[in-house]
Amino acid sequence: MTETKPAPTLLGAGVDRVDGLSKVRGEAPFPSDVTYPRLAHAALVRSTIAAGRISRITTRAAEEAPGVLAVITHQNMPRLERGPATLIGPSPVSPLQDDQVFHHGQYVAVVVAESLQQASAAAELVDVEYEVAAGVFDLDDPRGELRVDPWGSGARRGDVEGALASAEVTFEASYSTAANTNNPIGLFTTVAAWEGDTLTLHDSTQWTANVRTTIAALFGLPEESVRVHAPFLGGGFGAGLRVWPHAVIAAVAAQVTGRPVKLELTRPQMFTGIGYRPATEQTVRLGALRTGQLVALQHHATIAIGIVDENPEPVTLISQSAYACPNVDVRDDERRLNIPPPGPLRAPGAAQGTFALESALDELSYKLGMDPLELRLRNYAEVDAHSGLPWSSNALRDCYAVGAERFGWAQRNPEVGSMREDSWQIGYGVASLSYHWWQVRCEARATIGRDGTAFVRSAANDIGTGTRTVMTQLSAELLGLGLSDVRFDLGDSTMPWSPAAGGSGLTTSLGVAVDDACRSLRGKFLELAVQGPGSPLAGCSSDDVVVSGGRLHRKDDPGVGESYAEVLARHGLDELSADGLGAPPDPAQTGLALSPPFAAKFAEVRIDADLGILRVARLLTVVDAGRILNEKLARSQIVGGTIGGIGQALFEETSFDPGTGRIANATFGDYLIPVSADVGDVDVAFVGQPDPLTPVGTKGVGELGLPGTAAAIANAVYHATGRRLRSLPIAIEQLY
Amino acid sequence: MKIVVALRVNEAAARLSLDGPETLLDALRDQMGLEGTKKGCDQGACGACTVLLDGKRVLSCLTLAAQCDGHEVTTVEGLAPDGGVHPVQAAFIRHDAFQCGYCTPGQIMSAVALLDEGRAGSDEEIREFMSGNLCRCAAYPNIVAAIRDVAGEVASHGADSGV
Ligand code: FES
Ligand code: FES
């Protein structure tokens, strides 16, 4: 069968979200909206110390409070192993297993009651006495265990020290980034309901299949006995990639009480229980020739980590292959602190690493007296330094060129502090981004039934990125159906296995599986279409037939053919299904490096020094993400990530009280995220071509929004004022 | 002793039997099954729980249900009854003014009130007066565009456009 031509309205262009109506009507069921008959509610008790042990825990008053069904502490919690490691790292440590306390806010008990009000009131009555130990909270504190290159992710090529010694120009600086909290607006919730030995979970997750695997392993159940529903998630930004302790506690609470239990985190608990972006300290050393060509690049990071958890946070990974440079040394170290376990948040690692690398490049450009964009262009990596292979697709230079044109980079006066308008000092800054490539094995299934409509599904999650919509589009295109004749469903662990919605990896992983399922379903229909009595296509070969408008018909005579429904009817079938499998391509076979998405970021800041105002007037991101399935939704993602980057740059800092390790700003009143009034002009443009390594041609969009934004802003601040700000968030006070 | 409160919710009479401290948010969600109104903080700081009380926007997490006796509450479910779509809802879809959709009911209720308040005269005004509604997906520019669009419709069709 020849390719169906994509109808121009289906792909690329802006199709509205297929689940938009349910969201604007408030009908989309988030985990916190799920209810059951006889639903009980759980409230957590958290540690008020950061280090030490529980010396005594008294639950009697809580147990006797009205409506209370159970109080669970480490003394009566079932012993659980640690959950299995996943594709993205180890599981969090299982909760309530002993008397040890490693961070402020650690769960020490849970109260289950008839109502949330009763559970919360009784939680106040749990009396915990502690033996306090000295906590370590500071990334510089040598008492915290330093783990050198714990993931073996460090990489060296060439001789960095030698190259630095002989470089014509060298530059070295240290940078730091604050901890940032994900803070999705949706409160993470788990609703757990047992029926005999089977468990149903409605969970705030970005990875339905992983919740099933982890919970099944912890409870010693076959995977089929755990069913996980996550059709909608009120934002996650990485927080939903791991099975956090509250989900395990909810399942235990439901088991112990024999009731369905809802456990909804409070906003302060959202700061301590579902990960967050860890603080970093970084050093960058650069060596270059006067021409700007880099000869040495060293990038080392120290990253905060909890005492007992692990969290791969690839801060310096981007520096390995972002630029052509023969001598490179990158390394991520970690320091164990008495802080809540960190976890992924929007472009984990890259968000912090890009700030340091792209600030340092900018600093070098001034030292060289060279345009910062020109410096990046001169160090464009023609091949992937990691594998030595040519890129499968790389339009980074187009990102620079199109961005410069669209932004008006040529109007930038290179002299620092030279651009002014009334009382405003104006600065332009740029940053470049080479993200990581990420695709993993994924499954999907496609069915067409007697009514001629298609049902395509996978256990994948749509976290607001638009997976449901773009997969509906993709399926419709491949099956020659209209959008309204395709239903794409997801977020249910009984559906075919899918990796997480995260790391800019799902659209490609799932897209390839959907592509496979739809092609093979088409193939099955074609086989049937040419068979049997009454076939109008009898004798046709696959080359003669195309599908469009829900019909298989002759290419040269669209009038001759049959609808899907007619094919099924003629063969007495109710439906036909096909499974699809997507697997990442093998670079050894293709001879091409699996290309990441690329981007260039341009920022204009305006500073009124007298009034103490710093405004990000304009931000432009130009993205090469391969094929864009839906420009409207892709743009939304980049805009959203970029605004997240404004937060990282200017506002966001999870601050730990230096004495107690308590998070001092664990509310929306105190932890500032960008609001509408903080956002100026945020522009996005797409460049590039479909990536040839996969049939869908996508490379991932989601993570391209945030990283680089803070660097572009800080670089613009320098250009405006001559003040180099090397720690995030940037505070206006730093400008004086 | 339960407190009994009579109010109107989405143009229908409703009775709530309360212990006393229940917020309007919890009463709507847990007692009345109106889960369209969302809880994002329960501390009056995110706007996800925005509803209209006698036509004015309020944070339902900071409003005691017991205070609503004799008052009229409108939630997202009541904006366009009978399966219809309110112009603000339609504009939100058209402009892709949300991603995860969790803040969306609150944004929409806030936007409806904002238009009514006559505070959608410029993008700056919209931004300023929508800044009590957080969106972590940061759909802000599209939210502003959606509201501007409806404000334009109102301006060109007069006050009878049903907004
Ligand atoms: S839930 Fe009411 S303002 Fe956040
Ligand atoms: S759409 Fe996700 S928080 Fe606003």
Short mmCIF file of C-alpha atoms in Angstrom, two decimals, chain A residues 306-706:
data_model
loop_
_atom_site.label_atom_id
_atom_site.label_comp_id
_atom_site.label_asym_id
_atom_site.label_seq_id
_atom_site.Cartn_x
_atom_site.Cartn_y
_atom_site.Cartn_z
CA GLY A 306 19.10 13.42 49.96
CA ILE A 307 20.71 11.19 52.55
CA VAL A 308 19.15 7.91 51.47
CA ASP A 309 17.75 8.45 47.98
CA GLU A 310 19.36 8.55 44.55
CA ASN A 311 18.52 10.91 41.73
CA PRO A 312 20.43 10.97 38.47
CA GLU A 313 20.64 14.66 37.59
CA PRO A 314 22.75 15.01 34.44
CA VAL A 315 23.94 18.59 34.90
CA THR A 316 27.08 18.54 32.78
CA LEU A 317 25.91 16.05 30.15
CA ILE A 318 24.98 18.85 27.75
CA SER A 319 28.58 20.08 27.77
CA GLN A 320 29.86 16.80 26.33
CA SER A 321 28.69 17.41 22.81
CA ALA A 322 27.18 20.90 22.66
CA TYR A 323 30.24 22.31 20.90
CA ALA A 324 33.07 21.04 18.74
CA CYS A 325 35.96 20.90 21.16
CA PRO A 326 38.76 18.37 21.18
CA ASN A 327 39.49 18.46 24.91
CA VAL A 328 36.55 17.99 27.22
CA ASP A 329 36.13 16.99 30.84
CA VAL A 330 32.69 16.89 32.45
CA ARG A 331 31.67 15.43 35.76
CA ASP A 332 28.68 15.40 38.12
CA ASP A 333 29.37 14.94 41.83
CA GLU A 334 26.74 14.82 44.54
CA ARG A 335 26.65 15.90 48.14
CA ARG A 336 24.32 14.13 50.55
CA LEU A 337 22.30 16.54 52.66
CA ASN A 338 19.41 16.30 55.10
CA ILE A 339 16.98 17.58 52.50
CA PRO A 340 13.86 16.02 50.98
CA PRO A 341 14.76 13.71 48.10
CA PRO A 342 15.17 15.72 44.89
CA GLY A 343 13.74 14.48 41.61
CA PRO A 344 13.20 15.54 38.03
CA LEU A 345 11.88 18.99 37.15
CA ARG A 346 11.60 20.25 33.58
CA ALA A 347 14.81 19.39 31.73
CA PRO A 348 16.51 17.96 34.83
CA GLY A 349 20.22 18.66 34.87
CA ALA A 350 20.16 20.57 31.61
CA ALA A 351 18.25 23.38 33.29
CA GLN A 352 21.13 24.01 35.68
CA GLY A 353 24.00 22.97 33.40
CA THR A 354 22.92 25.15 30.51
CA PHE A 355 22.90 28.18 32.76
CA ALA A 356 26.57 27.67 33.62
CA LEU A 357 27.78 26.61 30.18
CA GLU A 358 25.93 29.30 28.26
CA SER A 359 26.86 32.01 30.74
CA ALA A 360 30.51 30.99 30.48
CA LEU A 361 30.40 31.06 26.67
CA ASP A 362 28.95 34.54 26.88
CA GLU A 363 31.70 35.65 29.24
CA LEU A 364 34.31 34.23 26.89
CA SER A 365 32.78 36.12 23.98
CA TYR A 366 33.34 39.43 25.75
CA LYS A 367 36.88 38.41 26.59
CA LEU A 368 37.45 37.67 22.92
CA GLY A 369 35.62 40.79 21.79
CA MET A 370 33.40 38.62 19.65
CA ASP A 371 29.66 38.57 19.10
CA PRO A 372 28.30 35.85 21.41
CA LEU A 373 26.21 34.34 18.62
CA GLU A 374 29.23 34.29 16.32
CA LEU A 375 31.24 32.49 19.02
CA ARG A 376 28.64 29.72 19.14
CA LEU A 377 28.53 29.48 15.38
CA ARG A 378 32.30 29.08 15.24
CA ASN A 379 32.07 26.16 17.60
CA TYR A 380 29.18 24.44 15.88
CA ALA A 381 29.56 20.67 16.28
CA GLU A 382 29.48 19.13 12.79
CA VAL A 383 29.31 15.66 14.29
CA ASP A 384 28.16 14.21 17.57
CA ALA A 385 31.31 14.31 19.65
CA HIS A 386 29.99 11.54 21.84
CA SER A 387 29.71 8.91 19.11
CA GLY A 388 31.77 10.58 16.39
CA LEU A 389 28.87 10.02 14.00
CA PRO A 390 27.20 12.67 11.84
CA TRP A 391 23.90 13.98 13.17
CA SER A 392 20.73 12.41 11.85
CA SER A 393 19.38 15.97 11.73
CA ASN A 394 20.71 19.23 13.06
CA ALA A 395 19.34 22.64 12.23
CA LEU A 396 21.05 24.48 15.08
CA ARG A 397 22.61 26.95 12.64
CA ASP A 398 19.14 27.69 11.29
CA CYS A 399 18.00 28.27 14.87
CA TYR A 400 20.74 30.91 15.18
CA ALA A 401 20.07 32.49 11.79
CA VAL A 402 16.29 32.54 11.95
CA GLY A 403 16.44 33.68 15.57
CA ALA A 404 18.86 36.51 14.86
CA GLU A 405 16.67 37.71 12.02
CA ARG A 406 13.39 37.45 13.87
CA PHE A 407 14.75 38.96 17.07
CA GLY A 408 16.63 41.80 15.43
CA TRP A 409 20.01 40.72 16.81
CA ALA A 410 21.71 43.02 14.31
CA GLN A 411 20.31 45.99 16.21
CA ARG A 412 22.32 44.96 19.23
CA ASN A 413 25.09 47.40 19.99
CA PRO A 414 27.93 45.15 21.14
CA GLU A 415 29.12 47.64 23.71
CA VAL A 416 27.98 46.84 27.23
CA GLY A 417 25.55 49.33 28.75
CA SER A 418 25.17 51.20 25.47
CA MET A 419 21.52 50.55 24.69
CA ARG A 420 19.05 52.84 26.42
CA GLU A 421 15.52 54.10 26.05
CA ASP A 422 14.40 56.80 28.48
CA SER A 423 15.31 55.45 31.91
CA TRP A 424 15.57 51.87 30.66
CA GLN A 425 18.88 50.13 30.17
CA ILE A 426 18.38 47.50 27.49
CA GLY A 427 20.31 44.29 26.99
CA TYR A 428 20.18 41.45 24.48
CA GLY A 429 21.34 37.97 25.37
CA VAL A 430 21.54 34.66 23.60
CA ALA A 431 21.94 31.03 24.64
CA SER A 432 22.20 27.82 22.68
CA LEU A 433 20.80 24.44 23.59
CA SER A 434 21.63 20.94 22.41
CA TYR A 435 19.34 18.68 24.38
CA HIS A 436 19.57 14.90 24.83
CA TRP A 437 18.05 12.39 22.50
CA TRP A 438 15.62 10.03 24.25
CA GLN A 439 13.51 7.26 22.80
CA VAL A 440 12.66 3.91 24.33
CA ARG A 441 10.63 0.84 23.53
CA CYS A 442 6.89 1.43 23.45
CA GLU A 443 3.74 -0.46 22.50
CA ALA A 444 0.35 0.51 21.09
CA ARG A 445 -2.72 -1.20 19.68
CA ALA A 446 -5.09 -0.08 16.97
CA THR A 447 -8.60 -1.38 16.26
CA ILE A 448 -11.20 -0.55 13.64
CA GLY A 449 -14.73 -1.75 14.28
CA ARG A 450 -17.96 -2.21 12.33
CA ASP A 451 -18.81 1.47 12.56
CA GLY A 452 -15.64 2.23 10.66
CA THR A 453 -14.04 4.26 13.44
CA ALA A 454 -10.69 3.56 15.01
CA PHE A 455 -9.68 3.06 18.60
CA VAL A 456 -5.96 3.38 19.26
CA ARG A 457 -4.45 3.13 22.72
CA SER A 458 -1.41 2.81 24.88
CA ALA A 459 -0.78 3.04 28.62
CA ALA A 460 1.00 6.36 27.99
CA ASN A 461 0.16 9.59 29.77
CA ASP A 462 -0.96 12.98 28.54
CA ILE A 463 0.29 15.44 31.11
CA GLY A 464 -1.04 18.43 29.24
CA THR A 465 1.52 18.23 26.49
CA GLY A 466 -1.11 17.06 24.01
CA THR A 467 -0.25 13.38 23.56
CA ARG A 468 -3.90 12.43 23.11
CA THR A 469 -4.28 15.03 20.42
CA VAL A 470 -1.14 14.42 18.39
CA MET A 471 -1.60 10.65 18.53
CA THR A 472 -5.18 11.07 17.32
CA GLN A 473 -3.81 13.15 14.45
CA LEU A 474 -1.10 10.65 13.66
CA SER A 475 -3.51 7.69 13.76
CA ALA A 476 -6.04 9.53 11.59
CA GLU A 477 -3.38 10.29 9.02
CA LEU A 478 -2.08 6.73 8.91
CA LEU A 479 -5.53 5.16 8.74
CA GLY A 480 -6.97 7.65 6.29
CA LEU A 481 -9.68 8.71 8.70
CA GLY A 482 -11.00 12.05 9.88
CA LEU A 483 -10.01 13.20 13.34
CA SER A 484 -13.50 12.66 14.67
CA ASP A 485 -13.40 9.02 13.57
CA VAL A 486 -10.39 8.23 15.72
CA ARG A 487 -10.34 7.88 19.46
CA PHE A 488 -6.94 7.71 21.10
CA ASP A 489 -7.02 6.58 24.68
CA LEU A 490 -4.31 6.34 27.28
CA GLY A 491 -3.52 6.49 30.97
CA ASP A 492 -4.64 2.95 31.85
CA SER A 493 -2.12 0.28 32.80
CA THR A 494 -4.13 -2.47 31.11
CA MET A 495 -3.29 -0.88 27.77
CA PRO A 496 -0.06 -1.68 25.89
CA TRP A 497 3.13 -0.72 27.72
CA SER A 498 4.47 2.77 27.38
CA PRO A 499 7.40 4.64 28.83
CA ALA A 500 6.97 7.82 30.84
CA ALA A 501 5.71 11.14 29.59
CA GLY A 502 8.96 12.95 30.24
CA GLY A 503 12.36 13.91 28.95
CA SER A 504 11.01 14.92 25.55
CA GLY A 505 10.83 11.23 24.77
CA LEU A 506 7.20 10.16 24.61
CA THR A 507 6.03 11.58 21.31
CA THR A 508 8.75 9.78 19.39
CA SER A 509 8.62 6.56 21.43
CA LEU A 510 4.85 6.33 21.25
CA GLY A 511 4.59 7.81 17.78
CA VAL A 512 6.71 5.01 16.37
CA ALA A 513 4.55 2.40 18.12
CA VAL A 514 1.35 4.02 16.86
CA ASP A 515 2.84 4.24 13.39
CA ASP A 516 3.62 0.52 13.50
CA ALA A 517 0.18 -0.44 14.83
CA CYS A 518 -1.69 1.65 12.26
CA ARG A 519 0.43 0.48 9.34
CA SER A 520 -0.04 -3.10 10.27
CA LEU A 521 -3.78 -2.62 10.74
CA ARG A 522 -3.96 -1.05 7.31
CA GLY A 523 -2.06 -4.04 5.95
CA LYS A 524 -4.56 -6.45 7.50
CA PHE A 525 -7.47 -4.56 5.98
CA LEU A 526 -5.84 -4.54 2.60
CA GLU A 527 -5.34 -8.29 2.70
CA LEU A 528 -9.02 -8.77 3.42
CA ALA A 529 -10.12 -6.11 0.97
CA VAL A 530 -8.74 -7.94 -2.05
CA GLN A 531 -10.12 -11.29 -0.87
CA GLY A 532 -13.44 -13.04 -0.98
CA PRO A 533 -16.50 -12.86 -3.15
CA GLY A 534 -17.72 -9.42 -4.02
CA SER A 535 -14.41 -7.68 -3.44
CA PRO A 536 -14.34 -4.54 -5.59
CA LEU A 537 -10.57 -4.51 -5.24
CA ALA A 538 -10.05 -8.16 -6.22
CA GLY A 539 -6.83 -8.56 -8.08
CA CYS A 540 -5.33 -5.28 -6.87
CA SER A 541 -1.87 -5.27 -5.39
CA SER A 542 -0.90 -3.18 -2.41
CA ASP A 543 0.62 -0.60 -4.75
CA ASP A 544 -2.71 0.01 -6.41
CA VAL A 545 -4.63 0.85 -3.24
CA VAL A 546 -4.68 3.83 -0.93
CA VAL A 547 -6.78 4.70 2.11
CA SER A 548 -8.60 7.97 2.52
CA GLY A 549 -11.90 9.07 3.92
CA GLY A 550 -12.23 5.78 5.77
CA ARG A 551 -12.08 3.81 2.50
CA LEU A 552 -9.60 1.56 0.80
CA HIS A 553 -9.79 2.42 -2.85
CA ARG A 554 -7.92 2.20 -6.12
CA LYS A 555 -5.32 4.86 -6.46
CA ASP A 556 -6.21 5.49 -10.07
CA ASP A 557 -9.96 5.26 -9.54
CA PRO A 558 -11.14 6.45 -6.13
CA GLY A 559 -14.67 5.29 -6.93
CA VAL A 560 -13.58 1.66 -6.78
CA GLY A 561 -13.14 0.47 -3.25
CA GLU A 562 -14.72 -0.30 0.08
CA SER A 563 -14.99 1.32 3.46
CA TYR A 564 -13.38 -0.31 6.50
CA ALA A 565 -16.89 -1.11 7.70
CA GLU A 566 -17.76 -2.82 4.43
CA VAL A 567 -14.63 -4.93 4.48
CA LEU A 568 -15.47 -6.11 7.99
CA ALA A 569 -19.10 -6.77 7.10
CA ARG A 570 -18.22 -8.74 3.99
CA HIS A 571 -15.95 -10.98 6.06
CA GLY A 572 -18.36 -11.26 8.97
CA LEU A 573 -15.94 -9.63 11.38
CA ASP A 574 -16.77 -7.27 14.23
CA GLU A 575 -13.39 -5.63 14.26
CA LEU A 576 -9.77 -5.95 13.28
CA SER A 577 -6.85 -5.07 15.56
CA ALA A 578 -3.11 -4.80 15.24
CA ASP A 579 -0.33 -4.35 17.75
CA GLY A 580 2.49 -1.93 17.24
CA LEU A 581 5.94 -1.85 18.67
CA GLY A 582 8.35 1.05 18.56
CA ALA A 583 12.00 0.59 19.31
CA PRO A 584 14.85 3.08 19.06
CA PRO A 585 16.99 2.90 15.95
CA ASP A 586 20.45 1.41 16.23
CA PRO A 587 23.19 3.94 15.40
CA ALA A 588 25.51 1.08 14.47
CA GLN A 589 23.14 0.22 11.62
CA THR A 590 22.22 3.70 10.51
CA GLY A 591 25.66 5.24 10.85
CA LEU A 592 23.99 8.37 12.17
CA ALA A 593 24.01 9.88 15.64
CA LEU A 594 20.55 9.96 17.19
CA SER A 595 20.04 13.68 17.06
CA PRO A 596 18.61 15.58 19.94
CA PRO A 597 16.36 18.58 19.50
CA PHE A 598 18.21 21.89 19.34
CA ALA A 599 17.25 25.42 20.17
CA ALA A 600 18.49 28.98 20.33
CA LYS A 601 17.16 31.43 22.90
CA PHE A 602 17.15 35.20 22.59
CA ALA A 603 16.25 37.55 25.43
CA GLU A 604 15.73 41.27 25.78
CA VAL A 605 15.78 42.66 29.29
CA ARG A 606 14.95 46.17 30.39
CA ILE A 607 16.29 47.50 33.62
CA ASP A 608 15.35 50.63 35.44
CA ALA A 609 18.13 50.91 37.99
CA ASP A 610 16.54 53.85 39.79
CA LEU A 611 13.28 52.05 40.34
CA GLY A 612 14.86 48.65 40.84
CA ILE A 613 12.89 47.02 38.04
CA LEU A 614 14.10 44.16 35.87
CA ARG A 615 11.77 43.16 33.05
CA VAL A 616 12.11 40.39 30.53
CA ALA A 617 10.59 42.28 27.65
CA ARG A 618 11.04 39.66 24.94
CA LEU A 619 12.00 36.04 24.69
CA LEU A 620 12.36 34.13 21.46
CA THR A 621 13.02 30.42 21.17
CA VAL A 622 13.82 28.89 17.82
CA VAL A 623 13.54 25.14 17.88
CA ASP A 624 14.66 22.27 15.71
CA ALA A 625 12.56 19.42 17.06
CA GLY A 626 12.26 17.52 13.80
CA ARG A 627 8.73 17.16 12.55
CA ILE A 628 6.16 19.14 14.52
CA LEU A 629 2.95 17.17 14.71
CA ASN A 630 0.83 20.08 15.91
CA GLU A 631 2.35 23.51 15.82
CA LYS A 632 -0.29 25.03 18.08
CA LEU A 633 0.38 22.59 20.91
CA ALA A 634 4.14 22.49 20.39
CA ARG A 635 4.22 26.27 20.63
CA SER A 636 2.24 26.14 23.88
CA GLN A 637 4.76 23.74 25.33
CA ILE A 638 7.73 25.90 24.42
CA VAL A 639 6.01 29.03 25.70
CA GLY A 640 5.16 27.29 28.97
CA GLY A 641 8.68 25.98 29.46
CA THR A 642 10.16 29.36 28.61
CA ILE A 643 8.01 31.04 31.24
CA GLY A 644 9.17 28.33 33.64
CA GLY A 645 12.65 29.54 32.70
CA ILE A 646 11.69 33.09 33.67
CA GLY A 647 10.78 31.61 37.05
CA GLN A 648 14.13 29.86 37.35
CA ALA A 649 15.92 33.03 36.30
CA LEU A 650 14.15 35.59 38.43
CA PHE A 651 11.94 34.17 41.15
CA GLU A 652 12.21 30.58 42.14
CA GLU A 653 14.18 29.44 45.11
CA THR A 654 13.18 26.70 47.50
CA SER A 655 14.83 28.01 50.62
CA PHE A 656 15.91 25.75 53.43
CA ASP A 657 16.13 27.19 56.89
CA PRO A 658 19.85 26.92 57.68
CA GLY A 659 19.25 25.87 61.27
CA THR A 660 16.51 23.29 60.90
CA GLY A 661 16.41 22.25 57.27
CA ARG A 662 12.75 23.17 57.12
CA ILE A 663 11.62 24.65 53.82
CA ALA A 664 10.90 28.22 54.77
CA ASN A 665 8.71 29.11 51.80
CA ALA A 666 6.55 26.05 51.17
CA THR A 667 3.41 27.89 50.03
CA PHE A 668 2.36 29.71 46.87
CA GLY A 669 2.36 32.89 48.89
CA ASP A 670 6.06 32.56 49.60
CA TYR A 671 7.46 30.53 46.73
CA LEU A 672 7.01 32.75 43.71
CA ILE A 673 6.18 31.30 40.33
CA PRO A 674 5.60 33.51 37.31
CA VAL A 675 2.12 35.01 37.04
CA SER A 676 0.51 36.58 34.01
CA ALA A 677 1.83 40.06 34.82
CA ASP A 678 5.43 38.77 34.82
CA VAL A 679 5.27 37.63 31.23
CA GLY A 680 6.18 39.85 28.30
CA ASP A 681 6.43 38.87 24.67
CA VAL A 682 7.24 35.15 24.36
CA ASP A 683 7.82 34.12 20.77
CA VAL A 684 8.54 30.72 19.22
CA ALA A 685 9.64 29.60 15.78
CA PHE A 686 10.29 26.14 14.40
CA VAL A 687 13.00 25.22 11.93
CA GLY A 688 14.47 21.99 10.61
CA GLN A 689 13.26 18.88 8.89
CA PRO A 690 11.69 15.62 10.00
CA ASP A 691 14.40 13.48 11.51
CA PRO A 692 15.04 10.55 9.15
CA LEU A 693 15.74 7.95 11.83
CA THR A 694 12.14 7.33 12.77
CA PRO A 695 9.04 7.09 10.58
CA VAL A 696 7.34 9.92 12.48
CA GLY A 697 10.32 12.27 12.21
CA THR A 698 9.87 13.86 15.63
CA LYS A 699 12.65 14.62 18.13
CA GLY A 700 10.77 15.85 21.18
CA VAL A 701 9.62 19.31 22.09
CA GLY A 702 8.74 19.63 25.76
CA GLU A 703 12.14 20.13 27.34
CA LEU A 704 13.29 22.80 24.90
CA GLY A 705 11.40 25.57 26.60
CA LEU A 706 13.09 26.00 29.92
#
